[in-house]
PDB file of C-alpha atoms and ligand atoms in Angstrom:
ATOM      1  CA  MET A   1       3.179   7.698   1.377  1.00  0.00           C
ATOM      2  CA  PHE A   2       0.445   6.304   3.621  1.00  0.00           C
ATOM      3  CA  HIS A   3       0.399   3.981   6.600  1.00  0.00           C
ATOM      4  CA  PRO A   4      -2.703   2.023   7.703  1.00  0.00           C
ATOM      5  CA  ILE A   5      -3.257   1.850  11.467  1.00  0.00           C
ATOM      6  CA  ARG A   6      -5.700  -0.880  12.520  1.00  0.00           C
ATOM      7  CA  ILE A   7      -7.464   0.009  15.769  1.00  0.00           C
ATOM      8  CA  PRO A   8      -9.533  -2.637  17.577  1.00  0.00           C
ATOM      9  CA  PHE A   9     -12.505  -1.619  19.716  1.00  0.00           C
ATOM     10  CA  SER A  10     -15.839  -3.072  20.772  1.00  0.00           C
ATOM     11  CA  VAL A  11     -19.501  -2.096  20.528  1.00  0.00           C
ATOM     12  CA  SER A  12     -21.965  -3.132  23.240  1.00  0.00           C
ATOM     13  CA  SER A  13     -24.871  -5.411  22.307  1.00  0.00           C
ATOM     14  CA  SER A  14     -27.436  -7.547  24.109  1.00  0.00           C
ATOM     15  CA  VAL A  15     -25.074 -10.543  23.734  1.00  0.00           C
ATOM     16  CA  GLY A  16     -22.067  -8.678  25.117  1.00  0.00           C
ATOM     17  CA  ALA A  17     -19.257  -6.698  23.518  1.00  0.00           C
ATOM     18  CA  LEU A  18     -18.952  -7.176  19.751  1.00  0.00           C
ATOM     19  CA  PRO A  19     -15.350  -6.876  18.546  1.00  0.00           C
ATOM     20  CA  ARG A  20     -14.814  -4.457  15.667  1.00  0.00           C
ATOM     21  CA  PHE A  21     -11.911  -2.557  14.203  1.00  0.00           C
ATOM     22  CA  VAL A  22     -11.373   0.655  12.326  1.00  0.00           C
ATOM     23  CA  PHE A  23      -8.544   1.674  10.012  1.00  0.00           C
ATOM     24  CA  VAL A  24      -7.048   5.130  10.388  1.00  0.00           C
ATOM     25  CA  TYR A  25      -4.650   6.205   7.621  1.00  0.00           C
ATOM     26  CA  LEU A  26      -1.574   8.313   8.225  1.00  0.00           C
ATOM     27  CA  ILE A  27      -0.465  10.252   5.125  1.00  0.00           C
ATOM     28  CA  ALA A  28       3.219  11.128   5.293  1.00  0.00           C
ATOM     29  CA  SER A  29       4.670  13.503   2.717  1.00  0.00           C
ATOM     30  CA  PRO A  30       8.035  15.199   3.193  1.00  0.00           C
ATOM     31  CA  ASP A  31       6.203  18.463   3.909  1.00  0.00           C
ATOM     32  CA  THR A  32       3.508  17.337   6.304  1.00  0.00           C
ATOM     33  CA  LEU A  33       1.607  14.592   8.110  1.00  0.00           C
ATOM     34  CA  MET A  34      -2.146  14.215   7.747  1.00  0.00           C
ATOM     35  CA  LEU A  35      -4.599  11.774   9.255  1.00  0.00           C
ATOM     36  CA  ILE A  36      -7.649  10.316   7.596  1.00  0.00           C
ATOM     37  CA  ASP A  37      -9.979   9.777  10.599  1.00  0.00           C
ATOM     38  CA  THR A  38      -8.945   9.371  14.215  1.00  0.00           C
ATOM     39  CA  GLY A  39     -10.514   6.118  15.470  1.00  0.00           C
ATOM     40  CA  VAL A  40     -12.324   5.831  18.799  1.00  0.00           C
ATOM     41  CA  ALA A  41     -11.363   7.656  22.000  1.00  0.00           C
ATOM     42  CA  GLY A  42      -7.845   6.632  23.028  1.00  0.00           C
ATOM     43  CA  SER A  43      -6.657   5.938  19.456  1.00  0.00           C
ATOM     44  CA  GLU A  44      -4.120   8.761  19.710  1.00  0.00           C
ATOM     45  CA  MET A  45      -1.798   6.260  21.400  1.00  0.00           C
ATOM     46  CA  PRO A  46      -1.426   3.804  18.469  1.00  0.00           C
ATOM     47  CA  ILE A  47      -1.528   6.735  16.013  1.00  0.00           C
ATOM     48  CA  PHE A  48       1.318   8.625  17.701  1.00  0.00           C
ATOM     49  CA  GLU A  49       3.236   5.362  18.069  1.00  0.00           C
ATOM     50  CA  LYS A  50       3.022   4.839  14.300  1.00  0.00           C
ATOM     51  CA  VAL A  51       4.142   8.432  13.690  1.00  0.00           C
ATOM     52  CA  ARG A  52       7.231   7.844  15.836  1.00  0.00           C
ATOM     53  CA  GLN A  53       7.868   4.457  14.164  1.00  0.00           C
ATOM     54  CA  ILE A  54       8.262   6.173  10.806  1.00  0.00           C
ATOM     55  CA  GLY A  55      10.695   8.646  12.319  1.00  0.00           C
ATOM     56  CA  ARG A  56       8.380  11.649  12.543  1.00  0.00           C
ATOM     57  CA  LYS A  57       6.878  13.654  15.391  1.00  0.00           C
ATOM     58  CA  PRO A  58       3.161  13.768  16.315  1.00  0.00           C
ATOM     59  CA  THR A  59       3.357  17.586  16.342  1.00  0.00           C
ATOM     60  CA  GLU A  60       3.993  17.401  12.577  1.00  0.00           C
ATOM     61  CA  ILE A  61       0.347  16.362  12.073  1.00  0.00           C
ATOM     62  CA  SER A  62      -1.092  19.425  10.360  1.00  0.00           C
ATOM     63  CA  THR A  63      -4.535  18.202   9.328  1.00  0.00           C
ATOM     64  CA  VAL A  64      -7.135  15.649  10.362  1.00  0.00           C
ATOM     65  CA  ILE A  65      -9.579  14.806   7.582  1.00  0.00           C
ATOM     66  CA  LEU A  66     -12.769  13.212   8.921  1.00  0.00           C
ATOM     67  CA  THR A  67     -14.489  10.974   6.356  1.00  0.00           C
ATOM     68  CA  HIS A  68     -17.709  11.372   8.367  1.00  0.00           C
ATOM     69  CA  ALA A  69     -19.127  12.038  11.831  1.00  0.00           C
ATOM     70  CA  HIS A  70     -19.484   8.549  13.332  1.00  0.00           C
ATOM     71  CA  PRO A  71     -17.854   7.908  16.714  1.00  0.00           C
ATOM     72  CA  ASP A  72     -15.209   5.425  15.510  1.00  0.00           C
ATOM     73  CA  HIS A  73     -13.894   8.123  13.154  1.00  0.00           C
ATOM     74  CA  ILE A  74     -14.041  11.251  15.331  1.00  0.00           C
ATOM     75  CA  GLY A  75     -13.360   9.671  18.748  1.00  0.00           C
ATOM     76  CA  ALA A  76      -9.742  10.793  19.257  1.00  0.00           C
ATOM     77  CA  ALA A  77      -9.983  14.061  17.270  1.00  0.00           C
ATOM     78  CA  LYS A  78     -10.114  16.311  20.326  1.00  0.00           C
ATOM     79  CA  VAL A  79      -7.004  14.846  21.996  1.00  0.00           C
ATOM     80  CA  ILE A  80      -5.096  14.853  18.695  1.00  0.00           C
ATOM     81  CA  GLN A  81      -6.030  18.465  18.036  1.00  0.00           C
ATOM     82  CA  GLU A  82      -5.013  19.488  21.561  1.00  0.00           C
ATOM     83  CA  SER A  83      -1.660  17.692  21.188  1.00  0.00           C
ATOM     84  CA  THR A  84      -0.811  18.936  17.698  1.00  0.00           C
ATOM     85  CA  ASP A  85      -2.853  22.094  17.039  1.00  0.00           C
ATOM     86  CA  CYS A  86      -3.916  20.521  13.730  1.00  0.00           C
ATOM     87  CA  THR A  87      -6.731  21.725  11.488  1.00  0.00           C
ATOM     88  CA  ILE A  88      -9.906  19.594  11.431  1.00  0.00           C
ATOM     89  CA  VAL A  89     -11.632  19.297   8.057  1.00  0.00           C
ATOM     90  CA  ALA A  90     -14.864  17.523   7.054  1.00  0.00           C
ATOM     91  CA  HIS A  91     -17.909  17.797   4.774  1.00  0.00           C
ATOM     92  CA  ALA A  92     -20.539  20.360   5.784  1.00  0.00           C
ATOM     93  CA  SER A  93     -23.335  17.772   5.927  1.00  0.00           C
ATOM     94  CA  ASP A  94     -21.702  15.908   8.849  1.00  0.00           C
ATOM     95  CA  ARG A  95     -20.466  19.030  10.617  1.00  0.00           C
ATOM     96  CA  ALA A  96     -23.309  19.308  13.158  1.00  0.00           C
ATOM     97  CA  TRP A  97     -22.767  15.742  14.434  1.00  0.00           C
ATOM     98  CA  ILE A  98     -18.977  16.181  14.599  1.00  0.00           C
ATOM     99  CA  GLU A  99     -19.295  19.388  16.585  1.00  0.00           C
ATOM    100  CA  ASN A 100     -22.111  18.137  18.805  1.00  0.00           C
ATOM    101  CA  PRO A 101     -21.621  14.448  19.710  1.00  0.00           C
ATOM    102  CA  ASP A 102     -24.434  14.640  22.301  1.00  0.00           C
ATOM    103  CA  ARG A 103     -26.843  15.574  19.532  1.00  0.00           C
ATOM    104  CA  GLN A 104     -25.470  12.715  17.405  1.00  0.00           C
ATOM    105  CA  ALA A 105     -25.985  10.269  20.308  1.00  0.00           C
ATOM    106  CA  ARG A 106     -29.601  11.433  20.683  1.00  0.00           C
ATOM    107  CA  GLU A 107     -30.386  11.280  16.966  1.00  0.00           C
ATOM    108  CA  ARG A 108     -28.434   8.071  16.239  1.00  0.00           C
ATOM    109  CA  PRO A 109     -28.213   6.111  19.472  1.00  0.00           C
ATOM    110  CA  ILE A 110     -25.350   3.633  19.740  1.00  0.00           C
ATOM    111  CA  PRO A 111     -24.850   1.516  22.862  1.00  0.00           C
ATOM    112  CA  GLY A 112     -21.806   2.886  24.734  1.00  0.00           C
ATOM    113  CA  PHE A 113     -21.573   6.018  22.556  1.00  0.00           C
ATOM    114  CA  SER A 114     -19.979   8.157  25.281  1.00  0.00           C
ATOM    115  CA  ASN A 115     -17.070   5.707  25.658  1.00  0.00           C
ATOM    116  CA  LEU A 116     -16.266   5.981  21.948  1.00  0.00           C
ATOM    117  CA  VAL A 117     -15.947   9.773  21.626  1.00  0.00           C
ATOM    118  CA  GLY A 118     -13.379  11.655  23.684  1.00  0.00           C
ATOM    119  CA  GLY A 119     -14.784  15.192  23.365  1.00  0.00           C
ATOM    120  CA  THR A 120     -15.943  17.869  20.987  1.00  0.00           C
ATOM    121  CA  VAL A 121     -14.026  19.498  18.146  1.00  0.00           C
ATOM    122  CA  THR A 122     -14.793  22.384  15.838  1.00  0.00           C
ATOM    123  CA  VAL A 123     -14.569  21.810  12.089  1.00  0.00           C
ATOM    124  CA  ASP A 124     -12.046  24.442  10.978  1.00  0.00           C
ATOM    125  CA  GLN A 125     -12.580  23.990   7.262  1.00  0.00           C
ATOM    126  CA  VAL A 126     -15.483  22.564   5.303  1.00  0.00           C
ATOM    127  CA  LEU A 127     -14.795  20.285   2.322  1.00  0.00           C
ATOM    128  CA  LYS A 128     -16.919  19.833  -0.763  1.00  0.00           C
ATOM    129  CA  ASP A 129     -16.914  17.469  -3.722  1.00  0.00           C
ATOM    130  CA  GLY A 130     -13.988  18.137  -6.054  1.00  0.00           C
ATOM    131  CA  ASP A 131     -11.814  19.951  -3.501  1.00  0.00           C
ATOM    132  CA  ILE A 132      -8.099  19.180  -3.768  1.00  0.00           C
ATOM    133  CA  ILE A 133      -5.976  18.899  -0.622  1.00  0.00           C
ATOM    134  CA  GLU A 134      -2.347  19.516  -1.532  1.00  0.00           C
ATOM    135  CA  LEU A 135       0.190  17.248   0.177  1.00  0.00           C
ATOM    136  CA  GLY A 136       3.332  18.677  -1.397  1.00  0.00           C
ATOM    137  CA  ASP A 137       5.897  16.850  -3.523  1.00  0.00           C
ATOM    138  CA  GLY A 138       3.338  16.494  -6.353  1.00  0.00           C
ATOM    139  CA  PHE A 139       0.804  14.552  -4.285  1.00  0.00           C
ATOM    140  CA  SER A 140      -2.769  15.528  -3.508  1.00  0.00           C
ATOM    141  CA  LEU A 141      -6.051  14.168  -2.198  1.00  0.00           C
ATOM    142  CA  GLU A 142      -9.209  14.716  -4.231  1.00  0.00           C
ATOM    143  CA  VAL A 143     -12.405  14.918  -2.177  1.00  0.00           C
ATOM    144  CA  ILE A 144     -15.269  12.784  -3.510  1.00  0.00           C
ATOM    145  CA  HIS A 145     -18.613  13.325  -1.780  1.00  0.00           C
ATOM    146  CA  THR A 146     -20.174   9.870  -1.318  1.00  0.00           C
ATOM    147  CA  PRO A 147     -23.362  10.281   0.751  1.00  0.00           C
ATOM    148  CA  GLY A 148     -25.455   7.299   1.833  1.00  0.00           C
ATOM    149  CA  HIS A 149     -23.654   5.873   4.852  1.00  0.00           C
ATOM    150  CA  SER A 150     -24.094   9.384   6.268  1.00  0.00           C
ATOM    151  CA  PRO A 151     -25.073  12.620   4.484  1.00  0.00           C
ATOM    152  CA  GLY A 152     -21.540  14.047   4.643  1.00  0.00           C
ATOM    153  CA  SER A 153     -19.498  10.897   3.957  1.00  0.00           C
ATOM    154  CA  ILE A 154     -16.485  11.565   1.761  1.00  0.00           C
ATOM    155  CA  CYS A 155     -13.855   9.437   0.034  1.00  0.00           C
ATOM    156  CA  LEU A 156     -10.342  10.707  -0.659  1.00  0.00           C
ATOM    157  CA  PHE A 157      -8.490   9.810  -3.847  1.00  0.00           C
ATOM    158  CA  LEU A 158      -4.711  10.015  -3.518  1.00  0.00           C
ATOM    159  CA  LEU A 159      -3.170  11.301  -6.743  1.00  0.00           C
ATOM    160  CA  PRO A 160      -1.160  10.484  -8.756  1.00  0.00           C
ATOM    161  CA  ASP A 161      -1.035   7.021  -7.100  1.00  0.00           C
ATOM    162  CA  ARG A 162      -4.833   6.401  -7.369  1.00  0.00           C
ATOM    163  CA  ASP A 163      -5.326   4.971  -3.901  1.00  0.00           C
ATOM    164  CA  LEU A 164      -8.919   5.421  -2.709  1.00  0.00           C
ATOM    165  CA  PHE A 165      -9.624   5.993   0.988  1.00  0.00           C
ATOM    166  CA  SER A 166     -13.280   5.040   1.187  1.00  0.00           C
ATOM    167  CA  GLY A 167     -14.251   5.557   4.854  1.00  0.00           C
ATOM    168  CA  ASP A 168     -17.455   3.602   5.484  1.00  0.00           C
ATOM    169  CA  ALA A 169     -18.969   4.362   2.055  1.00  0.00           C
ATOM    170  CA  VAL A 170     -18.802   0.737   0.855  1.00  0.00           C
ATOM    171  CA  PRO A 171     -20.768  -1.835   2.913  1.00  0.00           C
ATOM    172  CA  VAL A 172     -19.161  -5.195   3.602  1.00  0.00           C
ATOM    173  CA  THR A 173     -21.060  -8.369   2.697  1.00  0.00           C
ATOM    174  CA  GLY A 174     -22.048 -10.294   5.808  1.00  0.00           C
ATOM    175  CA  ASP A 175     -21.359  -7.361   8.136  1.00  0.00           C
ATOM    176  CA  LEU A 176     -24.043  -5.309   9.897  1.00  0.00           C
ATOM    177  CA  PRO A 177     -25.854  -3.151   7.327  1.00  0.00           C
ATOM    178  CA  ILE A 178     -25.277   0.427   8.582  1.00  0.00           C
ATOM    179  CA  TYR A 179     -26.258   3.447   6.508  1.00  0.00           C
ATOM    180  CA  ASP A 180     -28.727   6.320   6.333  1.00  0.00           C
ATOM    181  CA  ASP A 181     -29.881   5.945   2.740  1.00  0.00           C
ATOM    182  CA  PRO A 182     -29.303   2.764   0.709  1.00  0.00           C
ATOM    183  CA  ILE A 183     -30.280   4.282  -2.650  1.00  0.00           C
ATOM    184  CA  THR A 184     -27.919   7.250  -2.268  1.00  0.00           C
ATOM    185  CA  SER A 185     -25.275   4.797  -1.091  1.00  0.00           C
ATOM    186  CA  MET A 186     -25.713   2.749  -4.296  1.00  0.00           C
ATOM    187  CA  GLN A 187     -25.337   5.920  -6.384  1.00  0.00           C
ATOM    188  CA  SER A 188     -22.144   6.819  -4.501  1.00  0.00           C
ATOM    189  CA  ILE A 189     -20.626   3.365  -5.040  1.00  0.00           C
ATOM    190  CA  ASN A 190     -21.560   3.475  -8.716  1.00  0.00           C
ATOM    191  CA  ARG A 191     -19.656   6.749  -8.947  1.00  0.00           C
ATOM    192  CA  LEU A 192     -16.587   5.170  -7.322  1.00  0.00           C
ATOM    193  CA  ARG A 193     -16.779   2.222  -9.755  1.00  0.00           C
ATOM    194  CA  LYS A 194     -16.366   4.673 -12.638  1.00  0.00           C
ATOM    195  CA  LEU A 195     -12.969   5.851 -11.323  1.00  0.00           C
ATOM    196  CA  GLU A 196     -10.320   4.410 -13.600  1.00  0.00           C
ATOM    197  CA  HIS A 197      -7.189   2.553 -12.539  1.00  0.00           C
ATOM    198  CA  ILE A 198      -7.835   2.456  -8.793  1.00  0.00           C
ATOM    199  CA  ARG A 199      -4.624   1.007  -7.366  1.00  0.00           C
ATOM    200  CA  SER A 200      -6.006   0.175  -3.919  1.00  0.00           C
ATOM    201  CA  LEU A 201      -9.241   0.535  -2.001  1.00  0.00           C
ATOM    202  CA  LEU A 202      -8.588   1.542   1.600  1.00  0.00           C
ATOM    203  CA  PRO A 203     -11.749   1.299   3.674  1.00  0.00           C
ATOM    204  CA  SER A 204     -12.172   2.037   7.379  1.00  0.00           C
ATOM    205  CA  TRP A 205     -14.046  -1.123   8.338  1.00  0.00           C
ATOM    206  CA  ASN A 206     -12.638  -3.729   5.972  1.00  0.00           C
ATOM    207  CA  GLU A 207      -9.198  -4.911   4.882  1.00  0.00           C
ATOM    208  CA  PRO A 208      -7.556  -2.979   2.019  1.00  0.00           C
ATOM    209  CA  SER A 209      -7.716  -4.514  -1.468  1.00  0.00           C
ATOM    210  CA  GLU A 210      -5.809  -3.878  -4.675  1.00  0.00           C
ATOM    211  CA  GLY A 211      -6.528  -3.646  -8.412  1.00  0.00           C
ATOM    212  CA  LYS A 212      -9.249  -6.038  -9.544  1.00  0.00           C
ATOM    213  CA  ALA A 213     -10.022  -6.949  -5.923  1.00  0.00           C
ATOM    214  CA  ALA A 214     -10.695  -3.267  -5.200  1.00  0.00           C
ATOM    215  CA  TYR A 215     -13.319  -3.122  -7.968  1.00  0.00           C
ATOM    216  CA  GLN A 216     -14.706  -6.461  -6.721  1.00  0.00           C
ATOM    217  CA  ALA A 217     -15.111  -4.959  -3.208  1.00  0.00           C
ATOM    218  CA  LEU A 218     -17.107  -2.079  -4.749  1.00  0.00           C
ATOM    219  CA  ASP A 219     -19.270  -4.548  -6.709  1.00  0.00           C
ATOM    220  CA  ASP A 220     -19.788  -6.670  -3.585  1.00  0.00           C
ATOM    221  CA  GLY A 221     -20.851  -3.621  -1.548  1.00  0.00           C
ATOM    222  CA  LEU A 222     -23.366  -2.678  -4.194  1.00  0.00           C
ATOM    223  CA  GLU A 223     -24.675  -6.237  -4.416  1.00  0.00           C
ATOM    224  CA  TYR A 224     -25.064  -6.387  -0.620  1.00  0.00           C
ATOM    225  CA  LEU A 225     -27.168  -3.198  -0.621  1.00  0.00           C
ATOM    226  CA  HIS A 226     -29.421  -4.701  -3.311  1.00  0.00           C
ATOM    227  CA  GLN A 227     -29.641  -7.974  -1.353  1.00  0.00           C
ATOM    228  CA  VAL A 228     -30.648  -6.271   1.915  1.00  0.00           C
ATOM    229  CA  HIS A 229     -33.142  -4.095   0.039  1.00  0.00           C
ATOM    230  CA  GLY A 230     -34.758  -7.213  -1.447  1.00  0.00           C
ATOM    231  CA  VAL A 231     -34.841  -8.928   1.950  1.00  0.00           C
ATOM    232  CA  VAL A 232     -36.490  -5.951   3.710  1.00  0.00           C
ATOM    233  CA  LYS A 233     -39.042  -5.649   0.886  1.00  0.00           C
ATOM    234  CA  LYS A 234     -39.904  -9.360   1.063  1.00  0.00           C
ATOM    235  CA  ILE A 235     -40.265  -9.455   4.868  1.00  0.00           C
ATOM    236  CA  VAL A 236     -42.325  -6.254   5.062  1.00  0.00           C
ATOM    237  CA  THR A 237     -44.620  -7.512   2.295  1.00  0.00           C
ATOM    238  CA  GLU A 238     -45.080 -10.979   3.753  1.00  0.00           C
ATOM    239  CA  ASN A 239     -45.343  -9.933   7.422  1.00  0.00           C
ATOM    240  CA  PRO A 240     -46.817  -6.413   7.570  1.00  0.00           C
ATOM    241  CA  SER A 241     -47.700  -6.747  11.282  1.00  0.00           C
ATOM    242  CA  LEU A 242     -44.118  -7.187  12.574  1.00  0.00           C
ATOM    243  CA  ASN A 243     -42.932  -4.505  14.957  1.00  0.00           C
ATOM    244  CA  LEU A 244     -39.628  -2.766  14.289  1.00  0.00           C
ATOM    245  CA  LYS A 245     -37.594  -4.998  16.613  1.00  0.00           C
ATOM    246  CA  GLU A 246     -39.039  -8.189  15.089  1.00  0.00           C
ATOM    247  CA  LEU A 247     -38.526  -6.830  11.589  1.00  0.00           C
ATOM    248  CA  THR A 248     -34.866  -5.974  12.279  1.00  0.00           C
ATOM    249  CA  GLU A 249     -34.263  -9.469  13.695  1.00  0.00           C
ATOM    250  CA  GLU A 250     -35.956 -11.159  10.732  1.00  0.00           C
ATOM    251  CA  VAL A 251     -33.829  -9.142   8.306  1.00  0.00           C
ATOM    252  CA  LEU A 252     -30.634 -10.154  10.111  1.00  0.00           C
ATOM    253  CA  ILE A 253     -31.614 -13.848  10.075  1.00  0.00           C
ATOM    254  CA  GLU A 254     -32.471 -13.678   6.372  1.00  0.00           C
ATOM    255  CA  ILE A 255     -29.059 -12.175   5.502  1.00  0.00           C
ATOM    256  CA  GLY A 256     -27.298 -14.836   7.574  1.00  0.00           C
ATOM    257  CA  LEU A 257     -26.539 -12.899  10.771  1.00  0.00           C
ATOM    258  CA  PRO A 258     -27.649 -13.747  14.326  1.00  0.00           C
ATOM    259  CA  ALA A 259     -30.832 -11.937  15.445  1.00  0.00           C
ATOM    260  CA  GLU A 260     -29.229 -11.159  18.834  1.00  0.00           C
ATOM    261  CA  ILE A 261     -26.859  -8.597  17.322  1.00  0.00           C
ATOM    262  CA  ALA A 262     -29.763  -6.333  16.333  1.00  0.00           C
ATOM    263  CA  ASN A 263     -29.108  -2.782  17.510  1.00  0.00           C
ATOM    264  CA  PRO A 264     -30.475   0.716  16.841  1.00  0.00           C
ATOM    265  CA  MET A 265     -28.024   1.248  13.959  1.00  0.00           C
ATOM    266  CA  VAL A 266     -29.388  -1.771  12.061  1.00  0.00           C
ATOM    267  CA  THR A 267     -32.958  -0.681  12.774  1.00  0.00           C
ATOM    268  CA  ARG A 268     -32.048   2.734  11.328  1.00  0.00           C
ATOM    269  CA  SER A 269     -30.861   1.004   8.127  1.00  0.00           C
ATOM    270  CA  VAL A 270     -34.031  -1.127   7.921  1.00  0.00           C
ATOM    271  CA  LEU A 271     -36.146   2.044   8.247  1.00  0.00           C
ATOM    272  CA  ALA A 272     -34.059   3.657   5.507  1.00  0.00           C
ATOM    273  CA  HIS A 273     -34.839   0.708   3.192  1.00  0.00           C
ATOM    274  CA  ILE A 274     -38.577   1.072   3.972  1.00  0.00           C
ATOM    275  CA  ARG A 275     -38.433   4.804   3.191  1.00  0.00           C
ATOM    276  CA  ALA A 276     -36.641   3.999  -0.077  1.00  0.00           C
ATOM    277  CA  MET A 277     -39.333   1.396  -0.973  1.00  0.00           C
ATOM    278  CA  GLU A 278     -42.054   3.960  -0.370  1.00  0.00           C
ATOM    279  CA  LYS A 279     -40.367   6.421  -2.723  1.00  0.00           C
ATOM    280  CA  THR A 280     -40.155   3.952  -5.620  1.00  0.00           C
TER     281      THR A 280
HETATM  282 ZN1   ZN B   1     -19.633   5.184   9.876  1.00  0.00          ZN
END
């Protein structure tokens, strides 16, 4: 029913290119092909290759569902839409950044942003929590709004198989903490944990996991958010005079990551933790 496509790419940092990867998922029902996310610019090549491998044609792709607006998810959307005439769907709260990548780059600077996104697309249809996307043959995707990583982040629950495509909603222990609102993120993960009988968890930036391991990955993501929150709180309290760069580096060291990989995305997360502390 679905096919994971693992797409390697790199993000610039002060210590050189950091290797990363993103999973795109191809949903293949007898009636249609859909994509969950599109990877970075250029990802149409491995995506179309996978489509041909399973004996289908790229022009059969009818819909691209974007789990959120970040560049490693929307990067190849324009080329895919031009090649297939597919419909682009996403949550309203990430629409502005999907449709205006320049604005996204200004408001959430990422080193090398322009290399990651291959053009602008229009969101043809807006999704909201609880929407059902019919796949035919008795299958469907339920939209679950899971804000936190970004305001319009969504997960997609494949029914009746109970496979959960989680985008970037669940942070990965030991990876860069990247989100807009840690408290909202915790609430979203808690909601996912209440889903019964998840068969597999299919994230964008981590390996898939099944059954108990899927629930463990949700628990671990939640625990990591709490850990980073505690670390930011401790460092801010003990060293109130640190500037933002120093604070970001100290947080990374404390959670076991090298200070050199600090970047504006991590600083954004640290600021989000501080805002959350001020609210509580
Ligand atoms: Zn993201």
